[in-house]
CSV table of C-alpha atoms in Angstrom, one decimal:
chain,number,residue,atom,x,y,z
A,1065,MET,CA,28.3,-16.0,-8.5
A,1066,THR,CA,26.8,-12.6,-8.8
A,1067,THR,CA,27.0,-10.1,-11.6
A,1068,GLU,CA,29.1,-7.9,-9.4
A,1069,ASN,CA,31.8,-10.6,-9.2
A,1070,LYS,CA,31.7,-11.1,-12.9
A,1071,GLN,CA,32.2,-7.4,-13.4
A,1072,ASN,CA,35.2,-7.5,-11.0
A,1073,ASN,CA,36.8,-10.2,-13.1
A,1074,GLN,CA,36.3,-8.1,-16.2
A,1075,VAL,CA,37.9,-5.1,-14.4
A,1076,GLU,CA,40.9,-7.2,-13.4
A,1077,ILE,CA,41.5,-8.4,-16.9
A,1078,ASN,CA,41.1,-4.9,-18.3
A,1079,VAL,CA,43.7,-3.5,-15.8
A,1080,SER,CA,46.1,-6.3,-16.6
A,1081,LEU,CA,45.9,-5.7,-20.3
A,1082,LYS,CA,46.4,-2.0,-19.7
A,1083,GLU,CA,49.6,-2.7,-17.7
A,1084,LEU,CA,50.8,-5.1,-20.3
A,1085,LYS,CA,50.4,-2.4,-23.0
A,1086,ARG,CA,52.1,0.4,-21.1
A,1087,GLU,CA,54.9,-1.0,-19.0
A,1088,PRO,CA,57.1,-3.2,-21.4
A,1089,TYR,CA,57.0,-0.5,-24.1
A,1090,HIS,CA,58.1,2.1,-21.6
A,1091,ARG,CA,61.1,0.0,-20.4
A,1092,LEU,CA,62.0,-1.0,-23.9
A,1093,SER,CA,62.2,2.6,-25.1
A,1094,ILE,CA,64.5,3.5,-22.1
A,1095,ALA,CA,66.8,0.6,-23.0
A,1096,PHE,CA,67.2,1.6,-26.6
A,1097,ALA,CA,67.7,5.2,-25.7
A,1098,LEU,CA,70.6,4.2,-23.4
A,1099,MET,CA,72.1,1.9,-25.9
A,1100,THR,CA,72.2,4.5,-28.7
A,1101,VAL,CA,72.6,7.8,-26.8
A,1102,ILE,CA,75.6,7.0,-24.6
A,1103,PRO,CA,78.0,5.9,-27.4
A,1104,PHE,CA,76.8,8.8,-29.5
A,1105,LEU,CA,77.5,11.3,-26.7
A,1106,VAL,CA,81.0,9.9,-26.1
A,1107,PHE,CA,81.8,10.0,-29.8
A,1108,PHE,CA,80.5,13.5,-30.2
A,1109,TYR,CA,82.7,14.6,-27.2
A,1110,ILE,CA,85.9,13.1,-28.9
A,1111,ILE,CA,85.2,14.8,-32.2
A,1112,ALA,CA,84.4,18.1,-30.6
A,1113,THR,CA,87.7,18.1,-28.6
A,1114,ARG,CA,89.6,17.2,-31.9
A,1115,LEU,CA,87.9,19.9,-34.0
A,1116,PHE,CA,88.3,22.7,-31.5
A,1117,SER,CA,91.8,21.6,-30.4
A,1118,ILE,CA,90.8,21.2,-26.8
A,1119,ASN,CA,93.0,18.9,-24.8
A,1120,ILE,CA,91.6,15.6,-24.1
A,1121,VAL,CA,91.6,15.3,-20.3
A,1122,ILE,CA,91.4,11.5,-20.2
A,1123,GLY,CA,93.9,10.6,-22.9
A,1124,ASP,CA,94.1,9.9,-26.6
A,1125,VAL,CA,91.5,8.9,-29.2
A,1126,GLY,CA,92.2,5.2,-28.7
A,1127,LEU,CA,91.4,5.4,-25.0
A,1128,ALA,CA,88.2,7.4,-25.9
A,1129,LEU,CA,87.1,4.7,-28.4
A,1130,ALA,CA,87.8,2.0,-25.8
A,1131,ILE,CA,85.6,3.9,-23.4
A,1132,THR,CA,82.9,4.2,-26.1
A,1133,LEU,CA,83.0,0.4,-26.7
A,1134,TYR,CA,82.9,-0.3,-23.0
A,1135,LEU,CA,79.9,2.1,-22.5
A,1136,SER,CA,78.2,0.5,-25.5
A,1137,PHE,CA,78.8,-2.9,-24.0
A,1138,LEU,CA,77.3,-1.8,-20.7
A,1139,GLY,CA,74.3,-0.4,-22.6
A,1140,TYR,CA,73.8,-3.7,-24.4
A,1141,LEU,CA,74.1,-5.6,-21.1
A,1142,LEU,CA,71.6,-3.3,-19.5
A,1143,GLY,CA,69.3,-3.7,-22.5
A,1144,PHE,CA,69.7,-7.5,-22.4
A,1145,SER,CA,68.7,-7.6,-18.7
A,1146,ILE,CA,65.7,-5.3,-19.4
A,1147,VAL,CA,64.6,-7.5,-22.3
A,1148,ARG,CA,65.0,-10.6,-20.1
A,1149,ASN,CA,63.0,-8.9,-17.4
A,1150,LEU,CA,60.4,-7.9,-19.9
A,1151,LEU,CA,60.1,-11.5,-21.2
A,1152,ASN,CA,59.6,-12.7,-17.7
A,1153,ARG,CA,56.9,-10.1,-17.2
A,1154,ILE,CA,55.2,-11.1,-20.4
A,1155,ILE,CA,55.2,-14.7,-19.3
A,1156,GLY,CA,53.8,-13.6,-16.0
A,1157,TYR,CA,51.0,-11.6,-17.6
A,1158,THR,CA,50.2,-14.4,-20.0
A,1159,GLU,CA,49.8,-16.7,-17.0
A,1160,LYS,CA,47.7,-14.1,-15.2
A,1161,ILE,CA,45.4,-13.7,-18.3
A,1162,ARG,CA,45.1,-17.5,-18.6
A,1163,LEU,CA,44.1,-17.7,-14.9
A,1164,ALA,CA,41.7,-14.9,-15.3
A,1165,TYR,CA,40.2,-16.6,-18.4
A,1166,VAL,CA,39.8,-19.8,-16.5
A,1167,GLN,CA,38.1,-17.9,-13.7
A,1168,LEU,CA,35.9,-16.1,-16.1
A,1169,ARG,CA,34.8,-19.4,-17.7
A,1170,GLU,CA,34.1,-20.8,-14.2
A,1171,THR,CA,32.1,-17.6,-13.4
A,1172,GLN,CA,30.1,-18.0,-16.7
A,1173,ASP,CA,29.4,-21.7,-15.9
A,1174,LEU,CA,28.2,-20.6,-12.4
A,1175,LEU,CA,26.0,-17.9,-13.9
A,1176,VAL,CA,24.4,-20.5,-16.3
A,1177,GLN,CA,23.9,-22.8,-13.3
A,1178,SER,CA,22.4,-20.1,-11.2
A,1179,GLU,CA,20.1,-19.1,-14.1
A,1180,LYS,CA,19.0,-22.7,-14.2
A,1181,PHE,CA,18.4,-22.8,-10.4
A,1182,LYS,CA,16.4,-19.6,-10.6
A,1183,ALA,CA,14.3,-21.2,-13.3
A,1184,ILE,CA,13.9,-24.4,-11.2
A,1185,GLY,CA,12.8,-22.2,-8.3
A,1186,GLU,CA,10.2,-20.6,-10.5
A,1187,LEU,CA,9.2,-24.1,-11.6
A,1188,ALA,CA,8.9,-25.6,-8.1
A,1189,SER,CA,5.5,-24.1,-7.1
A,1190,GLY,CA,4.1,-24.9,-10.6
A,1191,ILE,CA,5.4,-28.5,-10.3
A,1192,ALA,CA,3.6,-28.9,-7.0
A,1193,HIS,CA,0.4,-27.7,-8.5
A,1194,GLU,CA,0.7,-29.8,-11.6
A,1195,VAL,CA,1.5,-33.0,-9.7
A,1196,LYS,CA,-1.1,-32.4,-7.0
A,1197,ASN,CA,-3.9,-32.2,-9.6
A,1198,PRO,CA,-3.4,-35.8,-11.0
A,1199,LEU,CA,-2.8,-37.0,-7.4
A,1200,GLY,CA,-6.2,-35.4,-6.5
A,1201,ILE,CA,-7.9,-37.4,-9.3
A,1202,ILE,CA,-6.1,-40.7,-8.3
A,1203,LEU,CA,-7.1,-40.3,-4.7
A,1204,GLN,CA,-10.8,-39.8,-5.6
A,1205,ASP,CA,-10.5,-42.9,-7.9
A,1206,VAL,CA,-9.1,-44.9,-4.9
A,1207,ASN,CA,-11.9,-43.6,-2.7
A,1208,TYR,CA,-14.5,-44.7,-5.3
A,1209,LEU,CA,-13.0,-48.2,-5.6
A,1210,GLU,CA,-12.9,-48.5,-1.8
A,1211,ASP,CA,-16.5,-47.6,-1.1
A,1212,ASN,CA,-18.2,-49.1,-4.2
A,1213,SER,CA,-18.4,-52.4,-6.1
A,1214,PRO,CA,-18.0,-51.2,-9.7
A,1215,SER,CA,-19.0,-53.2,-12.7
A,1216,LYS,CA,-16.2,-54.5,-14.9
A,1217,ASP,CA,-16.6,-51.7,-17.5
A,1218,GLU,CA,-16.6,-49.1,-14.7
A,1219,LEU,CA,-13.5,-50.7,-13.1
A,1220,VAL,CA,-11.7,-50.5,-16.4
A,1221,HIS,CA,-12.7,-46.9,-16.9
A,1222,ILE,CA,-11.5,-45.9,-13.4
A,1223,VAL,CA,-8.2,-47.8,-13.7
A,1224,ASN,CA,-7.5,-46.2,-17.0
A,1225,MET,CA,-8.2,-42.8,-15.5
A,1226,MET,CA,-5.7,-43.6,-12.8
A,1227,LYS,CA,-3.1,-44.8,-15.3
A,1228,LYS,CA,-3.5,-41.7,-17.4
A,1229,ASN,CA,-3.0,-39.4,-14.4
A,1230,ILE,CA,0.0,-41.3,-13.2
A,1231,ALA,CA,1.5,-40.9,-16.6
A,1232,ARG,CA,0.7,-37.2,-16.5
A,1233,ALA,CA,2.4,-36.7,-13.2
A,1234,ASP,CA,5.4,-38.7,-14.4
A,1235,SER,CA,5.8,-36.6,-17.6
A,1236,ILE,CA,5.9,-33.4,-15.5
A,1237,ILE,CA,8.6,-34.9,-13.2
A,1238,ASN,CA,10.5,-36.0,-16.3
A,1239,THR,CA,10.4,-32.5,-17.8
A,1240,LEU,CA,11.8,-31.1,-14.6
A,1241,VAL,CA,14.6,-33.7,-14.5
A,1242,ASP,CA,15.4,-33.0,-18.2
A,1243,PHE,CA,15.5,-29.3,-17.5
A,1244,SER,CA,17.7,-29.5,-14.4
A,1245,LYS,CA,20.4,-31.7,-16.0
A,1246,THR,CA,23.6,-30.0,-15.2
A,1247,SER,CA,25.4,-31.1,-18.4
A,1248,GLN,CA,26.7,-28.1,-20.2
A,1249,LEU,CA,25.5,-27.0,-23.6
A,1250,ASN,CA,27.2,-29.0,-26.4
A,1251,ILE,CA,28.2,-25.8,-28.3
A,1252,GLU,CA,29.4,-26.1,-31.9
A,1253,PRO,CA,29.3,-23.9,-35.0
A,1254,LEU,CA,25.9,-24.5,-36.7
A,1255,ASP,CA,24.0,-23.4,-39.8
A,1256,ILE,CA,20.7,-22.1,-38.5
A,1257,ASN,CA,18.9,-22.9,-41.8
A,1258,SER,CA,19.8,-26.6,-41.5
A,1259,ILE,CA,18.5,-26.7,-38.0
A,1260,ILE,CA,15.2,-25.1,-39.1
A,1261,ASP,CA,14.9,-27.6,-42.0
A,1262,ASN,CA,15.4,-30.5,-39.6
A,1263,SER,CA,12.8,-29.1,-37.2
A,1264,LEU,CA,10.3,-28.6,-40.0
A,1265,LEU,CA,10.8,-32.2,-41.1
A,1266,LEU,CA,9.9,-33.3,-37.6
A,1267,ILE,CA,6.6,-31.5,-37.6
A,1268,LYS,CA,5.8,-32.1,-41.3
A,1269,HIS,CA,3.3,-34.9,-40.5
A,1270,ARG,CA,1.4,-32.6,-38.0
A,1271,SER,CA,1.4,-29.6,-40.3
A,1272,SER,CA,0.1,-31.5,-43.4
A,1273,LEU,CA,-2.6,-33.1,-41.2
A,1274,GLU,CA,-3.8,-29.6,-40.3
A,1275,ASN,CA,-3.5,-28.4,-43.9
A,1276,ILE,CA,-0.8,-25.9,-43.2
A,1277,THR,CA,1.4,-24.5,-45.9
A,1278,VAL,CA,5.0,-23.8,-44.8
A,1279,VAL,CA,6.6,-20.8,-46.5
A,1280,ARG,CA,10.4,-20.9,-46.1
A,1281,GLU,CA,12.2,-17.6,-46.6
A,1282,LEU,CA,15.6,-18.6,-45.5
A,1283,LYS,CA,18.5,-16.4,-46.5
A,1284,GLY,CA,21.5,-18.2,-47.9
A,1285,ASP,CA,25.1,-17.5,-46.8
A,1286,LEU,CA,24.2,-16.7,-43.2
A,1287,PRO,CA,27.1,-16.7,-40.7
A,1288,LYS,CA,27.2,-19.7,-38.5
A,1289,ILE,CA,26.0,-19.5,-34.9
A,1290,LEU,CA,27.5,-21.1,-31.8
A,1291,ALA,CA,24.8,-23.3,-30.3
A,1292,ASP,CA,23.7,-26.7,-29.1
A,1293,ALA,CA,22.0,-28.4,-32.0
A,1294,VAL,CA,19.6,-30.5,-30.0
A,1295,ARG,CA,18.5,-27.7,-27.7
A,1296,ILE,CA,18.0,-25.2,-30.6
A,1297,GLU,CA,16.1,-27.9,-32.6
A,1298,GLN,CA,13.9,-28.3,-29.5
A,1299,VAL,CA,13.2,-24.6,-29.5
A,1300,PHE,CA,12.1,-24.6,-33.1
A,1301,VAL,CA,9.9,-27.7,-32.8
A,1302,ASN,CA,8.2,-26.2,-29.8
A,1303,ILE,CA,7.4,-23.0,-31.6
A,1304,PHE,CA,6.3,-24.7,-34.8
A,1305,LEU,CA,4.0,-27.0,-32.9
A,1306,ASN,CA,2.4,-24.1,-31.1
A,1307,ALA,CA,1.9,-22.4,-34.4
A,1308,VAL,CA,0.4,-25.6,-35.9
A,1309,GLN,CA,-2.0,-25.9,-32.9
A,1310,ALA,CA,-3.0,-22.2,-33.3
A,1311,MET,CA,-3.9,-22.9,-37.0
A,1312,ALA,CA,-6.0,-26.1,-36.5
A,1313,GLY,CA,-7.9,-26.4,-39.8
A,1314,GLY,CA,-5.4,-24.6,-42.0
A,1315,GLY,CA,-3.2,-21.6,-42.5
A,1316,LYS,CA,0.3,-20.5,-43.4
A,1317,LEU,CA,3.5,-20.8,-41.4
A,1318,PHE,CA,6.2,-18.3,-42.5
A,1319,VAL,CA,9.8,-19.0,-41.5
A,1320,ARG,CA,12.4,-16.3,-42.2
A,1321,THR,CA,16.1,-16.0,-41.5
A,1322,TYR,CA,18.4,-13.1,-42.1
A,1323,GLN,CA,21.4,-11.4,-40.6
A,1324,LYS,CA,21.5,-7.9,-39.1
A,1325,LYS,CA,24.0,-5.6,-37.5
A,1326,ILE,CA,23.0,-4.8,-33.9
A,1327,GLU,CA,22.3,-1.1,-34.6
A,1328,GLU,CA,19.7,-2.1,-37.3
A,1329,ILE,CA,17.6,-4.1,-34.9
A,1330,LYS,CA,14.7,-2.6,-33.1
A,1331,PHE,CA,14.0,-4.6,-29.9
A,1332,HIS,CA,10.4,-4.8,-28.9
A,1333,VAL,CA,11.2,-6.3,-25.6
A,1334,LYS,CA,14.3,-5.6,-23.6
A,1335,PRO,CA,15.7,-8.4,-21.5
A,1336,GLU,CA,15.1,-8.4,-17.8
A,1337,LYS,CA,17.1,-6.0,-15.6
A,1338,GLY,CA,17.5,-3.7,-18.6
A,1339,GLU,CA,20.7,-5.3,-19.6
A,1340,ASP,CA,21.4,-5.4,-23.3
A,1341,PRO,CA,22.9,-8.9,-24.1
A,1342,PHE,CA,24.6,-7.8,-27.3
A,1343,GLY,CA,27.6,-5.7,-27.8
A,1344,ALA,CA,27.8,-2.7,-30.2
A,1345,HIS,CA,28.4,-3.6,-33.9
A,1346,GLU,CA,27.8,-7.3,-33.3
A,1347,THR,CA,26.4,-9.4,-36.2
A,1348,LEU,CA,23.2,-11.2,-35.3
A,1349,VAL,CA,21.2,-14.0,-36.9
A,1350,VAL,CA,17.5,-13.4,-36.7
A,1351,VAL,CA,14.8,-16.0,-37.1
A,1352,GLU,CA,11.1,-15.0,-37.5
A,1353,ILE,CA,8.3,-17.5,-37.3
A,1354,GLU,CA,4.9,-16.2,-38.1
A,1355,ASP,CA,1.5,-17.9,-38.2
A,1356,THR,CA,-1.9,-16.9,-39.5
A,1357,GLY,CA,-3.8,-18.4,-36.4
A,1358,GLY,CA,-6.2,-16.7,-34.1
A,1359,GLY,CA,-3.5,-14.6,-32.3
A,1360,ILE,CA,-2.8,-14.3,-28.6
A,1361,PRO,CA,-4.9,-12.0,-26.3
A,1362,ARG,CA,-2.9,-9.2,-24.7
A,1363,GLU,CA,-3.4,-10.4,-21.2
A,1364,ASN,CA,-2.0,-13.9,-22.1
A,1365,LEU,CA,1.0,-12.3,-24.0
A,1366,LYS,CA,2.3,-10.9,-20.7
A,1367,ARG,CA,2.3,-14.4,-19.1
A,1368,ILE,CA,3.2,-16.4,-22.1
A,1369,PHE,CA,6.7,-17.4,-20.8
A,1370,ASP,CA,5.5,-18.2,-17.3
A,1371,PRO,CA,5.9,-21.8,-16.2
A,1372,PHE,CA,2.7,-23.8,-16.4
A,1373,PHE,CA,0.8,-21.0,-18.1
A,1374,THR,CA,-1.3,-22.6,-20.7
A,1375,THR,CA,-4.6,-22.0,-22.4
A,1376,LYS,CA,-4.7,-25.6,-23.6
A,1377,ARG,CA,-6.6,-28.4,-22.0
A,1378,PRO,CA,-4.6,-30.4,-19.4
A,1379,LYS,CA,-3.9,-33.3,-21.7
A,1380,GLU,CA,-2.8,-31.1,-24.6
A,1381,GLY,CA,0.2,-29.4,-22.9
A,1382,THR,CA,2.1,-29.0,-19.7
A,1383,GLY,CA,2.5,-25.2,-20.0
A,1384,LEU,CA,6.3,-25.7,-20.0
A,1385,GLY,CA,7.1,-25.4,-23.7
A,1386,LEU,CA,7.7,-21.7,-24.0
A,1387,PHE,CA,9.2,-21.5,-20.5
A,1388,VAL,CA,11.8,-24.1,-21.6
A,1389,THR,CA,12.2,-22.4,-25.0
A,1390,ARG,CA,13.0,-19.0,-23.4
A,1391,ASN,CA,15.5,-20.6,-21.0
A,1392,ILE,CA,17.3,-22.4,-23.9
A,1393,ILE,CA,17.6,-19.1,-25.8
A,1394,GLU,CA,18.8,-17.3,-22.7
A,1395,LEU,CA,21.5,-20.0,-22.1
A,1396,HIS,CA,22.7,-19.2,-25.7
A,1397,ARG,CA,22.7,-15.5,-24.6
A,1398,GLY,CA,20.1,-14.7,-27.2
A,1399,LEU,CA,16.7,-13.1,-27.2
A,1400,ILE,CA,13.2,-14.3,-27.9
A,1401,ASN,CA,10.1,-12.1,-28.4
A,1402,ILE,CA,6.5,-12.9,-29.2
A,1403,GLU,CA,4.2,-10.4,-30.8
A,1404,SER,CA,0.5,-10.7,-31.7
A,1405,GLU,CA,-2.0,-8.3,-33.0
A,1406,GLU,CA,-5.7,-9.3,-33.6
A,1407,LYS,CA,-4.7,-12.2,-35.8
A,1408,GLY,CA,-1.6,-14.3,-36.0
A,1409,ALA,CA,1.5,-14.4,-33.9
A,1410,LYS,CA,5.1,-13.7,-34.7
A,1411,VAL,CA,8.0,-15.2,-32.7
A,1412,THR,CA,11.4,-13.5,-33.2
A,1413,ILE,CA,14.6,-15.2,-32.1
A,1414,ILE,CA,17.9,-13.4,-32.1
A,1415,LEU,CA,21.2,-15.2,-31.8
A,1416,ARG,CA,24.9,-14.1,-32.1
A,1417,ALA,CA,26.7,-14.9,-35.3
A,1418,LEU,CA,30.0,-16.7,-34.9
A,1419,GLY,CA,32.8,-14.1,-35.1
A,1420,GLY,CA,30.3,-11.3,-35.4
B,1425,MET,CA,-49.8,-32.8,8.8
B,1426,ALA,CA,-48.4,-29.9,7.0
B,1427,GLU,CA,-45.5,-29.7,9.4
B,1428,ASN,CA,-44.7,-33.4,8.6
B,1429,ILE,CA,-44.5,-32.7,4.9
B,1430,TYR,CA,-42.2,-29.8,5.5
B,1431,GLU,CA,-39.9,-32.1,7.7
B,1432,ASP,CA,-39.9,-34.8,5.0
B,1433,HIS,CA,-38.8,-32.2,2.5
B,1434,ILE,CA,-35.9,-31.1,4.7
B,1435,ILE,CA,-34.8,-34.7,5.3
B,1436,TYR,CA,-35.0,-36.0,1.8
B,1437,LYS,CA,-34.1,-32.9,-0.3
B,1438,LYS,CA,-30.7,-33.5,-1.9
B,1439,LYS,CA,-28.3,-30.7,-1.4
B,1440,ARG,CA,-27.1,-29.0,-4.5
B,1441,VAL,CA,-23.3,-28.7,-5.1
B,1442,MET,CA,-21.8,-26.9,-8.0
B,1443,ILE,CA,-18.3,-28.0,-8.9
B,1444,VAL,CA,-16.2,-25.8,-11.2
B,1445,ASP,CA,-12.9,-27.3,-12.3
B,1446,ASP,CA,-11.1,-27.5,-15.6
B,1447,GLU,CA,-9.8,-31.0,-14.8
B,1448,GLU,CA,-12.4,-33.1,-16.4
B,1449,ASP,CA,-11.3,-36.4,-14.8
B,1450,PHE,CA,-11.5,-34.7,-11.4
B,1451,LEU,CA,-15.0,-33.4,-12.2
B,1452,GLU,CA,-16.2,-36.9,-13.3
B,1453,ILE,CA,-14.8,-38.9,-10.3
B,1454,THR,CA,-15.8,-36.3,-7.7
B,1455,LYS,CA,-19.3,-36.1,-9.1
B,1456,LEU,CA,-19.5,-39.9,-9.0
B,1457,ASN,CA,-18.2,-40.1,-5.4
B,1458,LEU,CA,-20.6,-37.4,-4.1
B,1459,GLU,CA,-23.6,-38.7,-6.0
B,1460,LYS,CA,-23.0,-42.3,-4.7
B,1461,THR,CA,-23.6,-41.0,-1.1
B,1462,GLY,CA,-27.2,-40.3,-2.2
B,1463,LYS,CA,-27.1,-36.9,-0.4
B,1464,TYR,CA,-26.1,-34.6,-3.2
B,1465,GLU,CA,-27.2,-33.3,-6.6
B,1466,ILE,CA,-24.2,-32.2,-8.6
B,1467,LEU,CA,-23.7,-29.8,-11.4
B,1468,ALA,CA,-20.2,-30.1,-12.8
B,1469,LEU,CA,-18.8,-27.1,-14.9
B,1470,SER,CA,-15.4,-27.3,-16.7
B,1471,ASN,CA,-15.0,-23.5,-16.8
B,1472,ALA,CA,-16.2,-20.5,-14.9
B,1473,ASN,CA,-17.2,-18.4,-17.9
B,1474,GLU,CA,-20.9,-19.0,-17.3
B,1475,ILE,CA,-20.9,-19.3,-13.6
B,1476,ILE,CA,-23.5,-16.6,-12.9
B,1477,SER,CA,-26.1,-17.9,-15.4
B,1478,LYS,CA,-25.6,-21.5,-14.1
B,1479,LEU,CA,-25.8,-20.2,-10.5
B,1480,HIS,CA,-29.3,-18.8,-11.2
B,1481,GLU,CA,-30.4,-22.0,-13.1
B,1482,PHE,CA,-29.1,-24.5,-10.5
B,1483,THR,CA,-29.3,-22.4,-7.3
B,1484,PRO,CA,-26.6,-24.5,-5.5
B,1485,ASP,CA,-26.3,-24.7,-1.7
B,1486,VAL,CA,-22.5,-24.7,-2.0
B,1487,ILE,CA,-20.0,-24.0,-4.7
B,1488,LEU,CA,-16.7,-26.0,-5.0
B,1489,LEU,CA,-14.3,-23.8,-7.0
B,1490,ASP,CA,-10.9,-24.5,-8.5
B,1491,VAL,CA,-8.5,-21.6,-8.7
B,1492,VAL,CA,-6.2,-22.2,-11.7
B,1493,MET,CA,-8.4,-22.3,-14.8
B,1494,PRO,CA,-8.0,-20.9,-18.3
B,1495,GLN,CA,-9.9,-17.7,-19.2
B,1496,THR,CA,-11.9,-17.1,-15.9
B,1497,ASP,CA,-9.9,-18.3,-12.9
B,1498,GLY,CA,-11.4,-19.1,-9.5
B,1499,LEU,CA,-10.6,-15.8,-7.9
B,1500,LYS,CA,-12.2,-13.9,-10.8
B,1501,ALA,CA,-15.2,-16.2,-10.5
B,1502,CYS,CA,-15.4,-15.3,-6.7
B,1503,GLU,CA,-15.4,-11.6,-7.6
B,1504,LYS,CA,-18.3,-12.2,-10.1
B,1505,LEU,CA,-20.2,-14.2,-7.5
B,1506,ASN,CA,-19.6,-11.4,-4.9
B,1507,ALA,CA,-21.2,-8.9,-7.3
B,1508,ASP,CA,-24.3,-11.0,-7.7
B,1509,ALA,CA,-27.2,-11.0,-5.2
B,1510,LEU,CA,-27.5,-14.8,-5.1
B,1511,GLY,CA,-23.8,-15.4,-5.5
B,1512,ILE,CA,-22.9,-13.4,-2.4
B,1513,MET,CA,-25.3,-15.6,-0.4
B,1514,THR,CA,-23.8,-18.9,-1.6
B,1515,PRO,CA,-21.0,-20.4,0.4
B,1516,ILE,CA,-17.9,-21.0,-1.7
B,1517,VAL,CA,-15.2,-23.7,-0.9
B,1518,ILE,CA,-12.0,-23.4,-2.8
B,1519,ILE,CA,-10.5,-26.7,-3.9
B,1520,SER,CA,-7.1,-26.1,-5.4
B,1521,ALA,CA,-3.7,-27.6,-5.9
B,1522,LEU,CA,-2.2,-24.3,-4.9
B,1523,THR,CA,-0.9,-24.6,-1.4
B,1524,SER,CA,0.8,-21.3,-0.4
B,1525,ASP,CA,-0.4,-19.1,2.3
B,1526,ARG,CA,-0.5,-16.2,-0.1
B,1527,ASP,CA,-2.9,-18.0,-2.4
B,1528,LYS,CA,-5.1,-19.0,0.5
B,1529,LEU,CA,-5.1,-15.4,1.8
B,1530,LYS,CA,-6.2,-14.0,-1.5
B,1531,ALA,CA,-9.1,-16.4,-1.6
B,1532,TYR,CA,-10.1,-15.8,2.0
B,1533,GLU,CA,-10.1,-12.0,1.4
B,1534,LEU,CA,-12.8,-12.7,-1.2
B,1535,GLY,CA,-15.1,-14.2,1.4
B,1536,ILE,CA,-14.7,-17.9,0.8
B,1537,VAL,CA,-15.7,-20.2,3.7
B,1538,ASP,CA,-13.0,-22.8,3.3
B,1539,TYR,CA,-9.9,-23.6,1.3
B,1540,ILE,CA,-9.0,-27.3,0.8
B,1541,THR,CA,-6.0,-28.5,-1.1
B,1542,LYS,CA,-5.7,-31.3,-3.6
B,1543,PRO,CA,-5.2,-34.2,-3.2
B,1544,VAL,CA,-8.2,-34.4,-0.9
B,1545,ASP,CA,-9.8,-37.6,0.5
B,1546,LYS,CA,-13.5,-38.0,-0.2
B,1547,ASN,CA,-14.6,-38.0,3.5
B,1548,THR,CA,-12.7,-34.8,4.1
B,1549,LEU,CA,-14.3,-33.3,1.1
B,1550,ILE,CA,-17.8,-34.3,2.3
B,1551,ALA,CA,-17.0,-32.9,5.8
B,1552,CYS,CA,-16.0,-29.6,4.3
B,1553,ILE,CA,-19.1,-29.4,2.1
B,1554,GLU,CA,-21.3,-30.2,5.2
B,1555,LYS,CA,-19.6,-27.5,7.2
B,1556,ALA,CA,-20.1,-25.0,4.4
B,1557,PHE,CA,-23.9,-25.7,4.2
B,1558,GLY,CA,-24.4,-24.2,7.6
B,1559,HIS,CA,-22.3,-21.2,6.8
B,1560,LYS,CA,-23.9,-17.9,5.8
B,1561,ARG,CA,-21.7,-15.5,3.9
B,1562,LEU,CA,-23.9,-12.6,4.7
């Protein structure tokens, strides 16, 4: 589903709401005017003829009152039919809005899916490259075993090399399968600070091994966010591990959370296509993760979210961590940005607050 | 007599192959496979940062070069070689897991003599190396 179609749905809903606002009130006001003005005019006519001794053409006061009551009754009947009509219309509009909402949800799901497919497309060439490399090693191993009579130690070494590269290709395929799972996000209201604490717990062993001090500056009473706990935890663990690897030998890992109104945030990186994902006056929850490592060179910063872009050795990482991280944040309709000067790097994640 | 010595030198001189690839397992097993033929002397480099200095030390007859490598990638390494008097004379064979025509074209534009894709069989690799020996870039 394209963005254009999504916009059309929005337009349709806006128009319906506009009609709903305007039409019933308009009809209602006519009905009440008829019900009150007609009896009033008849009564006024009778009083006027009495006061100014004008002959009543139709008959006496009793007849005039009967006509008044009759006209009032007609007015109420008319009003009733209009109200009934109005109720039917409201029910119709409610159904229309419900259908439009269902359609919008379907469109949103399709958009999420198409984002995933786009990401998988981006991944495909990288996957080919990353799987062909271990295959290349395995084929050379097979060639060696075919043409030579290796000693036992040599044989063990070659077979281990083959196993290691089979496992490597397997892990790349598994990552792709994980990523392409069509299951929807399991969205629920979450406390971002608890998620961060859980993620810090998962990397505690690694960070203490590397002599890294974690500085938590988490603001209390933050509004909740609507997110998938497992995926968001995956995001934080990825970023924390990158920071830990960047500070091998020691350093400080700062983790900050706070809330901001949209107009207070200065975006360093606009999302693709120049679309601003947040509405005006929206309340946002911001997470900053800063390390004191060696920093990221400018040329690498541009490609940091590209699939399979890595500066690590092949066995240390697949180059998919930040690519997957960015996709998870985008599925939550949030933003992620990485800044780095000469030393250290700062990752900023911005998510919508619930009800913000 | 002198002619015979010269001929012996031609027959028995091992050809020098420089392999540049960040995949250390690939470097190790390819080096082993090529050395076992008894025809080649191999220098294996796990990055292309020092390709020019190593080129002048080792003076290879052919360079096998990977494309995707951290820091200096294979195409940047080609540019460096093209700017060097010895580098521009040395045949380059790209050996990469990148398979698209666009990737191949970029490499051919830099004057490489062949582009082979991984996974590659040992005999095919040897055939490509042998073909590259006779190839003069200039």
